Amino acid sequence: MARELSSPERKELVHLRFRNTQLKHEVAAMKELLDTATLTPRRMIYDRLIQRGFSTKHPENDNPSEFPLRCSANSLTRDFLDVPMNRQQAARFKDSLETSEVRFQVSLCDVCSMPKLRTKQQGDHEADEFMHLSGLIARCASTICKDCYGRSITNTLLANWWCHLASGCWIECPAPKCAEGCPGVLGNEANLASIVRATGVKDVQWYMDTFRRILIFRDVLRTITDPSVLGSLSVAGVLWQTLNRNGLMHSPLNPCLATTTPDENGRIPPFNPGSIRIITVTHKNKTHKVPIFMRLLCRKTTPTTCIICADTVHDLVSIPSSELDTITNEFSPDLVHQLYHHPISLLCNHPITFCTSCLSQHITSRLSLGRTAATTIPCPDHNCRRPLARSEIRTYATPAAFALYDKYLTLNHLSSDPTFRWCLGPGCTNGQLVDSDRESDGDDTIDPRYTCDECGYIMCFTHSTPWHEGLTCEEENTKACPGSQCYHEFCWACLANWKDIERDEDDENGGYNQEGHKEGCYFRRADVDLRPTQVFGRTLEVAITDHAQ
């Protein structure tokens, strides 16, 4: 009668079943790799391991470079594991497997999960495909193949250097849930060199030169004190990768950044990473302040001079619109406009000869002329004068100027509504829809008085004039002549003497003196281009509306 297993025995049985399942998976994975049409050293080793139940022996010290000639297991290297062999070479290699003391094993990489070859005497054989980190990183017990480790170092060396400023190392161990000891070891130059050599890469010096160059850039990042900028360094790294991928930024290792001219003492100066500029970008619907190394930007070899401010600058290189779209799809559309010195998205057909700063100032200057100027803000080029589109003004105007522009457009649109009235208060540019159900005190008649929502100025809705205190609207319709004799000419809106308004026609304003109108008069406002002689109607409001239409 079978006895009941003890708890330790049950655990051991579960472990053995799990190990048996794992071995079956490894054998199945190796069988999938066996191509019956091609003989390679890897395939023959897998065949032998499957037939012999993974038996292994010790290696000999043989010259690895002799494998192509001898086809010996002792001289096998990683470079020749997947090289096809002819039948004669395969026979020779098979015989060497029978007599060789090399003990091959198969393990799964913790990163790529692929079966790879390793030798039991760690690191002694050139065909070993796994990193042996116990002598380099004491706390890392991961099983990682050399391909995955080398690829990880290359990727994180160039991609993650914006991050982990406090820890001193940005190169990550590729193993999932790696021990905390790896970053500290990988941040040490000597240890990193040993690990890079262990991956089997050919150009170890390139890795170390890259490591030293990036340390210089990281020292500049450590000078940043703004917490909001430091908290967005990962976004800055994504931005650099995006711009680098689309041809707008150099790699930190680009030879064009190196100083090759000796100084007055005959020595090559230390590498200068240049200054950083803080810009505002939107990434994944969040706004970030990120640093950007200005020296890494790819610039044209030929400078451009602004015809307005005469500033001469080597602007950024031009890239196809498809690549611009790639950048603006990942970041805010105004990102590239912050980087280029000259406008790049105007709809004009002529070469752009003015800078972005002058275009922005031009828009602000035009808006200062009043709301009527908002409808036709022209291109600054005197040979063009094309009205700028709203999208162009949104791109190149300051936030305050665009808000004012948007307000003017809205008010201009609303002004066609019969209940819309402009404020006549001094210095006020507000306009509003006046409620049509206003009632006078004590009766059901509509109160003609209304107050500006912005400045509190009181006006007459019927006449679109400052409120005629002491006069009804009927009395206001008939105004007494302010002159002392007949044929006296005056402004109907404010009763100002016309002689103070209409002067010598040879002056710079064509004889018109806007300041001749009294304070509060509609025609005295700085944003009004109309003259009283240009409008006709029963009331001032009707005349202005008819003129606009």
XYZ file of C-alpha atoms in Angstrom:
549
model
C 0.000 0.000 0.000
C 1.479 3.376 -0.999
C 2.420 5.582 1.889
C 1.494 9.257 2.069
C 4.336 11.595 1.083
C 5.692 13.995 3.663
C 5.549 17.744 3.082
C 9.251 18.041 2.013
C 8.785 15.069 -0.327
C 5.710 16.644 -1.907
C 7.633 19.872 -2.477
C 10.525 17.931 -4.045
C 8.089 16.074 -6.324
C 6.517 19.341 -7.453
C 9.977 20.749 -8.142
C 11.008 17.696 -10.173
C 7.814 17.855 -12.229
C 8.365 21.533 -12.883
C 11.996 20.914 -13.902
C 10.898 18.069 -16.194
C 8.381 20.381 -17.896
C 11.047 23.060 -18.232
C 13.484 20.621 -19.850
C 10.804 19.498 -22.292
C 10.247 23.104 -23.328
C 13.991 23.637 -23.790
C 14.289 20.502 -25.921
C 11.264 21.548 -27.998
C 12.765 25.009 -28.516
C 16.070 23.517 -29.644
C 14.336 21.141 -32.049
C 12.572 24.095 -33.675
C 15.965 25.620 -34.404
C 17.278 22.529 -36.181
C 17.165 23.110 -39.921
C 17.562 19.758 -41.685
C 18.834 21.470 -44.837
C 21.757 23.312 -43.225
C 24.478 22.007 -40.926
C 25.888 24.556 -38.475
C 27.951 24.068 -35.320
C 24.988 25.181 -33.232
C 22.694 22.598 -34.799
C 25.198 19.786 -34.319
C 25.785 20.744 -30.675
C 22.034 20.791 -30.078
C 21.737 17.362 -31.742
C 24.481 15.977 -29.535
C 22.992 17.484 -26.361
C 19.588 16.013 -27.124
C 21.035 12.561 -27.851
C 23.298 12.492 -24.796
C 20.980 14.083 -22.278
C 23.017 17.315 -22.002
C 26.272 15.611 -20.917
C 29.245 18.015 -20.758
C 33.041 17.975 -20.356
C 35.813 20.458 -19.623
C 37.302 22.637 -22.399
C 40.838 22.713 -23.708
C 42.894 25.843 -24.328
C 42.822 26.018 -28.101
C 43.318 28.977 -30.431
C 39.798 30.338 -31.351
C 40.985 31.685 -34.686
C 41.748 28.106 -35.860
C 38.119 27.014 -36.072
C 37.538 27.745 -39.789
C 40.570 25.557 -40.590
C 40.208 22.800 -38.003
C 36.421 22.809 -37.386
C 37.190 21.881 -33.807
C 34.826 22.340 -30.857
C 37.775 23.605 -28.805
C 38.421 26.467 -31.236
C 34.726 27.360 -31.759
C 33.713 31.006 -31.235
C 30.325 32.767 -31.156
C 30.971 34.210 -34.605
C 30.996 30.704 -36.150
C 28.074 29.130 -34.277
C 25.662 29.731 -37.154
C 28.045 29.504 -40.113
C 26.962 26.781 -42.590
C 29.442 23.886 -43.020
C 29.950 21.457 -45.874
C 29.798 17.726 -45.254
C 33.547 17.371 -44.762
C 33.625 20.181 -42.202
C 30.540 18.800 -40.458
C 32.141 15.343 -40.171
C 35.320 16.839 -38.738
C 33.316 18.949 -36.252
C 31.247 15.918 -35.218
C 34.408 13.944 -34.470
C 35.745 16.838 -32.385
C 32.535 16.908 -30.356
C 33.033 13.242 -29.512
C 36.567 13.764 -28.233
C 36.403 17.368 -26.971
C 36.472 18.197 -23.305
C 34.269 21.276 -23.869
C 31.149 20.909 -21.738
C 28.258 22.678 -23.497
C 24.957 23.493 -21.825
C 21.774 25.192 -23.033
C 20.067 27.892 -21.008
C 17.265 30.357 -21.624
C 18.143 34.048 -21.574
C 16.159 36.010 -18.927
C 15.644 38.838 -21.441
C 14.973 37.353 -24.884
C 13.883 33.888 -23.570
C 15.854 32.231 -26.385
C 17.910 29.063 -25.823
C 21.609 29.853 -26.007
C 24.824 27.887 -25.508
C 27.035 28.212 -22.468
C 30.006 26.362 -21.018
C 30.053 25.198 -17.450
C 33.476 26.673 -16.753
C 32.176 30.216 -16.995
C 33.851 32.684 -19.310
C 36.679 30.339 -20.391
C 35.354 29.501 -23.829
C 34.820 31.793 -26.814
C 31.615 30.025 -27.836
C 29.881 30.858 -24.541
C 26.898 33.093 -25.388
C 26.129 34.223 -21.836
C 27.422 36.992 -19.606
C 29.035 35.786 -16.368
C 28.520 38.697 -14.023
C 29.360 37.136 -10.666
C 32.914 38.450 -10.845
C 31.807 41.895 -12.041
C 28.484 42.531 -10.316
C 28.237 40.516 -7.131
C 24.524 41.120 -6.596
C 23.337 40.308 -10.153
C 22.323 36.656 -10.494
C 20.572 37.074 -13.844
C 21.137 34.773 -16.815
C 21.563 37.167 -19.758
C 23.051 36.448 -23.141
C 25.838 38.662 -24.455
C 23.711 39.915 -27.359
C 20.974 41.212 -25.043
C 23.467 42.756 -22.631
C 25.440 44.506 -25.365
C 22.244 45.756 -27.018
C 20.961 47.077 -23.674
C 24.169 48.974 -22.915
C 24.144 50.538 -26.392
C 20.501 51.600 -26.140
C 20.543 52.965 -22.590
C 23.948 54.616 -23.049
C 22.510 56.859 -25.798
C 18.860 57.084 -24.753
C 18.728 57.422 -20.956
C 21.513 59.953 -20.307
C 18.997 62.670 -19.400
C 17.814 60.712 -16.361
C 19.020 59.552 -12.945
C 21.256 62.581 -12.317
C 21.272 61.958 -8.568
C 22.361 58.296 -8.787
C 25.260 59.060 -11.107
C 24.424 56.253 -13.557
C 21.842 56.017 -16.287
C 22.916 52.700 -17.871
C 20.423 50.011 -16.948
C 20.926 46.305 -16.454
C 18.617 44.530 -18.928
C 17.564 41.897 -16.396
C 14.001 42.208 -15.114
C 13.942 43.336 -11.464
C 17.727 43.549 -11.302
C 19.374 44.058 -7.911
C 20.127 47.634 -6.912
C 23.859 47.018 -7.113
C 24.009 47.042 -10.935
C 23.549 50.796 -11.595
C 26.357 51.709 -9.230
C 28.737 49.254 -10.894
C 27.706 50.248 -14.434
C 28.338 53.901 -13.566
C 32.004 53.177 -12.825
C 34.170 53.691 -15.921
C 36.556 50.790 -15.216
C 33.737 48.349 -14.422
C 31.776 49.456 -17.479
C 34.816 48.829 -19.682
C 35.168 45.296 -18.269
C 31.484 44.558 -18.847
C 31.590 45.923 -22.399
C 34.598 43.709 -23.167
C 32.743 40.734 -21.720
C 29.906 41.235 -24.218
C 32.397 40.557 -27.004
C 31.923 43.870 -28.866
C 34.742 44.873 -31.162
C 35.018 48.637 -30.473
C 35.260 49.008 -26.701
C 36.907 52.428 -27.101
C 33.772 53.829 -28.780
C 31.688 52.919 -25.754
C 34.121 54.541 -23.348
C 34.457 57.725 -25.445
C 30.661 57.916 -25.536
C 30.474 57.422 -21.773
C 32.977 60.248 -21.079
C 31.314 62.656 -23.541
C 27.863 62.114 -22.029
C 29.239 62.687 -18.530
C 30.105 66.248 -19.674
C 26.518 66.885 -20.823
C 25.169 65.464 -17.546
C 27.346 67.861 -15.564
C 25.588 70.753 -17.351
C 22.161 69.270 -16.518
C 23.151 69.150 -12.860
C 23.402 72.968 -12.846
C 19.598 73.204 -13.298
C 17.871 74.209 -10.053
C 14.235 74.621 -11.172
C 12.321 71.589 -9.778
C 9.751 71.728 -12.600
C 12.551 71.406 -15.181
C 14.309 68.613 -13.285
C 11.008 66.740 -13.084
C 10.675 66.811 -16.889
C 14.127 65.488 -17.861
C 12.644 62.224 -19.138
C 10.473 64.272 -21.536
C 13.602 66.202 -22.555
C 15.212 62.873 -23.448
C 12.220 61.870 -25.575
C 12.346 65.281 -27.278
C 16.057 64.872 -28.091
C 15.462 61.395 -29.530
C 12.546 62.671 -31.661
C 14.497 65.641 -33.024
C 17.597 63.492 -33.590
C 15.569 60.868 -35.434
C 14.073 63.541 -37.724
C 17.313 65.365 -38.493
C 17.023 68.474 -36.296
C 19.489 67.529 -33.542
C 22.936 65.944 -33.506
C 24.021 63.019 -31.399
C 26.356 64.113 -28.574
C 29.056 62.089 -30.384
C 28.758 63.821 -33.753
C 32.282 64.668 -35.011
C 31.125 68.166 -36.012
C 30.852 69.021 -32.294
C 34.481 68.196 -31.532
C 37.074 70.947 -31.255
C 39.988 70.092 -33.527
C 41.796 73.450 -33.620
C 44.521 73.870 -30.961
C 44.504 76.928 -28.704
C 47.354 79.456 -28.349
C 49.263 76.936 -26.211
C 49.047 74.262 -28.893
C 46.564 72.115 -26.983
C 43.094 70.957 -28.027
C 40.606 72.649 -25.632
C 38.290 70.465 -23.557
C 34.959 69.607 -25.141
C 32.371 72.358 -24.695
C 28.722 71.144 -24.593
C 27.402 74.703 -24.989
C 24.495 76.323 -23.167
C 20.997 75.050 -22.514
C 17.714 76.810 -23.200
C 14.495 76.105 -21.321
C 11.484 75.768 -23.624
C 7.849 74.888 -22.974
C 6.406 71.855 -24.764
C 3.218 69.814 -24.579
C 3.674 66.056 -24.450
C 0.846 63.577 -23.894
C -1.538 66.443 -23.034
C 0.742 67.776 -20.293
C 2.830 70.946 -20.374
C 6.515 70.609 -19.479
C 9.478 72.948 -19.148
C 12.418 71.093 -20.653
C 16.095 71.933 -21.293
C 17.528 71.721 -24.783
C 21.231 71.849 -25.707
C 21.433 74.585 -28.334
C 24.746 73.301 -29.668
C 23.161 69.990 -30.667
C 20.716 71.681 -33.078
C 21.471 71.032 -36.759
C 22.002 74.407 -38.473
C 22.397 75.570 -42.051
C 25.848 76.457 -43.339
C 24.518 79.675 -44.941
C 23.200 82.449 -42.652
C 19.965 84.408 -43.163
C 19.551 88.123 -42.362
C 16.243 89.610 -41.178
C 15.239 92.633 -43.326
C 13.626 94.282 -40.279
C 16.079 93.930 -37.394
C 19.139 93.049 -39.554
C 19.991 90.119 -37.253
C 22.047 87.458 -39.079
C 21.594 83.864 -37.893
C 22.396 80.339 -39.095
C 18.881 78.908 -38.827
C 17.982 75.245 -38.357
C 18.162 72.992 -41.385
C 15.018 72.510 -43.444
C 13.354 69.111 -43.170
C 10.436 67.587 -45.140
C 6.922 68.431 -43.982
C 6.291 64.748 -43.203
C 9.069 64.806 -40.609
C 7.742 68.084 -39.196
C 4.351 66.406 -38.848
C 5.989 63.526 -36.965
C 7.447 65.974 -34.458
C 4.280 68.029 -34.024
C 2.156 64.885 -33.630
C 4.227 63.835 -30.608
C 4.709 67.314 -29.195
C 2.828 70.614 -29.402
C 2.653 72.221 -32.872
C 4.476 75.338 -31.640
C 7.598 73.343 -30.679
C 9.399 73.709 -34.005
C 8.426 77.393 -34.171
C 10.256 77.945 -30.878
C 13.403 76.447 -32.384
C 13.478 78.050 -35.840
C 14.682 81.657 -36.006
C 12.625 82.408 -39.129
C 8.969 81.470 -39.790
C 8.591 78.123 -41.543
C 4.815 77.727 -41.893
C 3.610 80.929 -43.545
C 1.404 80.479 -46.606
C 3.302 83.116 -48.610
C 4.945 82.094 -51.878
C 7.987 84.362 -51.499
C 11.195 83.602 -49.541
C 10.784 84.535 -45.864
C 13.273 87.301 -45.079
C 12.129 88.353 -41.602
C 12.619 86.600 -38.265
C 9.972 85.129 -35.990
C 10.536 87.801 -33.334
C 9.914 90.645 -35.804
C 6.789 88.922 -37.126
C 5.453 88.641 -33.576
C 6.154 92.317 -32.909
C 4.506 93.235 -36.231
C 1.294 91.426 -35.195
C 1.277 93.134 -31.781
C 1.846 96.533 -33.405
C -1.044 96.091 -35.845
C -3.417 95.047 -33.073
C -2.567 98.226 -31.152
C -4.321 100.160 -33.928
C -7.670 98.776 -32.817
C -10.186 96.069 -33.634
C -10.600 97.035 -37.295
C -6.923 96.191 -37.878
C -7.530 92.623 -36.687
C -9.377 91.758 -39.890
C -6.388 92.524 -42.137
C -2.988 91.944 -40.517
C -0.684 91.851 -43.562
C 2.559 89.971 -44.150
C 5.488 92.224 -43.121
C 7.073 91.859 -46.556
C 6.197 95.066 -48.457
C 6.122 93.160 -51.743
C 3.529 90.733 -50.388
C 1.074 92.310 -47.897
C -1.063 89.149 -47.955
C -3.486 89.099 -44.983
C -2.232 86.548 -42.454
C -4.561 83.656 -41.677
C -5.809 83.046 -38.157
C -3.689 79.873 -37.878
C -0.560 81.868 -38.754
C -1.361 84.544 -36.180
C -2.019 81.867 -33.545
C 1.407 80.358 -34.274
C 3.528 83.514 -34.238
C 1.679 86.013 -31.985
C 2.361 86.200 -28.269
C -0.365 84.618 -26.093
C -1.587 88.075 -25.027
C -1.659 89.387 -28.606
C -3.532 86.344 -29.887
C -6.093 86.644 -27.079
C -6.698 90.268 -28.103
C -6.884 89.264 -31.772
C -9.440 86.570 -30.964
C -11.472 89.049 -28.945
C -11.473 91.566 -31.802
C -12.599 88.930 -34.294
C -15.418 87.873 -31.978
C -16.560 91.427 -31.425
C -16.392 92.192 -35.147
C -18.596 89.183 -35.793
C -21.093 90.120 -33.068
C -21.305 93.713 -34.236
C -23.730 92.655 -36.997
C -26.272 91.699 -34.304
C -28.864 94.499 -33.855
C -28.561 94.259 -30.051
C -24.777 94.656 -30.096
C -23.246 97.912 -28.941
C -19.651 99.149 -28.639
C -18.565 100.811 -25.424
C -17.928 104.526 -25.868
C -15.973 104.881 -22.624
C -12.493 106.429 -22.893
C -9.882 103.745 -23.538
C -12.396 100.884 -23.423
C -12.474 98.463 -26.371
C -15.310 96.299 -25.080
C -18.468 95.455 -26.969
C -21.490 93.509 -25.780
C -24.947 92.205 -26.589
C -27.455 94.363 -24.697
C -30.483 92.621 -23.172
C -33.618 93.465 -25.111
C -35.904 92.948 -22.084
C -34.542 95.817 -19.986
C -37.370 97.611 -18.168
C -37.493 101.184 -16.880
C -38.235 101.780 -13.219
C -41.944 101.554 -12.553
C -43.207 100.738 -16.066
C -42.952 98.179 -18.848
C -41.057 100.316 -21.347
C -37.587 99.326 -22.434
C -34.891 101.290 -20.610
C -32.567 102.848 -23.208
C -29.781 103.163 -20.675
C -27.210 100.367 -20.442
C -23.845 99.970 -18.724
C -20.624 98.548 -20.123
C -19.887 95.180 -18.496
C -16.173 95.930 -18.483
C -15.696 99.587 -17.473
C -19.149 100.644 -16.193
C -19.597 103.485 -18.694
C -23.301 104.451 -19.157
C -24.647 104.857 -22.692
C -27.858 105.236 -24.657
C -28.926 102.087 -26.518
C -31.153 104.039 -28.914
C -28.592 106.567 -30.041
C -25.334 104.664 -29.325
C -24.006 107.739 -27.556
C -22.960 108.543 -24.017
C -26.095 108.733 -21.883
C -27.819 112.068 -22.403
C -28.392 112.936 -18.759
C -31.476 115.151 -18.291
C -32.797 114.501 -21.809
C -35.202 111.923 -23.067
C -34.406 110.067 -26.279
C -37.028 112.211 -28.060
C -35.347 115.358 -26.791
C -31.941 113.972 -27.733
C -33.150 113.433 -31.310
C -33.461 117.195 -31.653
C -30.235 118.850 -30.616
C -29.841 122.564 -30.178
C -27.179 124.135 -32.339
C -24.123 124.746 -30.147
C -23.108 127.748 -32.255
C -24.098 131.366 -31.797
C -25.040 131.861 -35.430
C -26.698 129.969 -38.237
C -24.798 127.599 -40.514
C -22.599 126.540 -37.605
C -20.985 123.130 -38.375
C -20.511 120.584 -35.606
C -20.226 116.836 -34.876
C -23.697 115.444 -34.254
C -22.386 112.838 -31.805
C -20.485 115.171 -29.453
C -21.416 118.718 -30.677
C -17.711 119.604 -31.123
C -16.949 122.546 -33.425
C -16.225 121.206 -36.900
C -13.414 123.718 -37.344
C -11.523 121.887 -34.608
C -12.062 118.597 -36.457
C -11.580 119.498 -40.120
C -8.310 121.390 -40.640
C -5.815 122.110 -43.424
C -5.986 119.277 -45.951
C -2.204 119.352 -46.434
C -1.372 117.907 -43.002
C -0.318 114.258 -42.554
C -3.867 113.091 -41.719
C -5.466 114.710 -44.754
C -6.939 117.566 -42.732
C -8.764 115.357 -40.202
C -8.125 115.934 -36.483
C -9.558 113.047 -34.480
C -8.623 114.743 -31.211
C -11.033 117.578 -32.098
C -13.941 115.398 -30.971
C -14.960 115.696 -27.337
C -14.101 113.056 -24.720
C -16.495 110.123 -24.905
C -17.316 110.650 -28.568
C -17.361 107.464 -30.634
C -15.277 109.094 -33.372
C -12.531 110.086 -30.913
C -11.693 106.463 -30.038
C -8.253 105.267 -31.149
C -9.629 102.023 -32.563
C -12.159 103.781 -34.836
C -11.021 104.572 -38.372
C -14.340 106.143 -39.461
C -15.050 109.840 -39.826
C -18.527 111.330 -39.235
C -18.733 112.290 -42.924
C -18.372 108.637 -43.930
C -21.570 107.348 -42.275
C -25.240 108.091 -42.924
C -28.325 106.977 -40.993
C -31.225 107.849 -38.719
C -29.084 107.157 -35.658
C -25.352 106.775 -35.143
C -25.683 103.041 -34.483
C -27.702 102.498 -37.660
C -25.176 104.526 -39.652
C -22.219 102.533 -38.314
C -23.991 99.202 -38.943
C -24.964 100.195 -42.489
C -21.384 101.265 -43.215
C -19.974 97.969 -41.950
C -22.322 96.023 -44.219
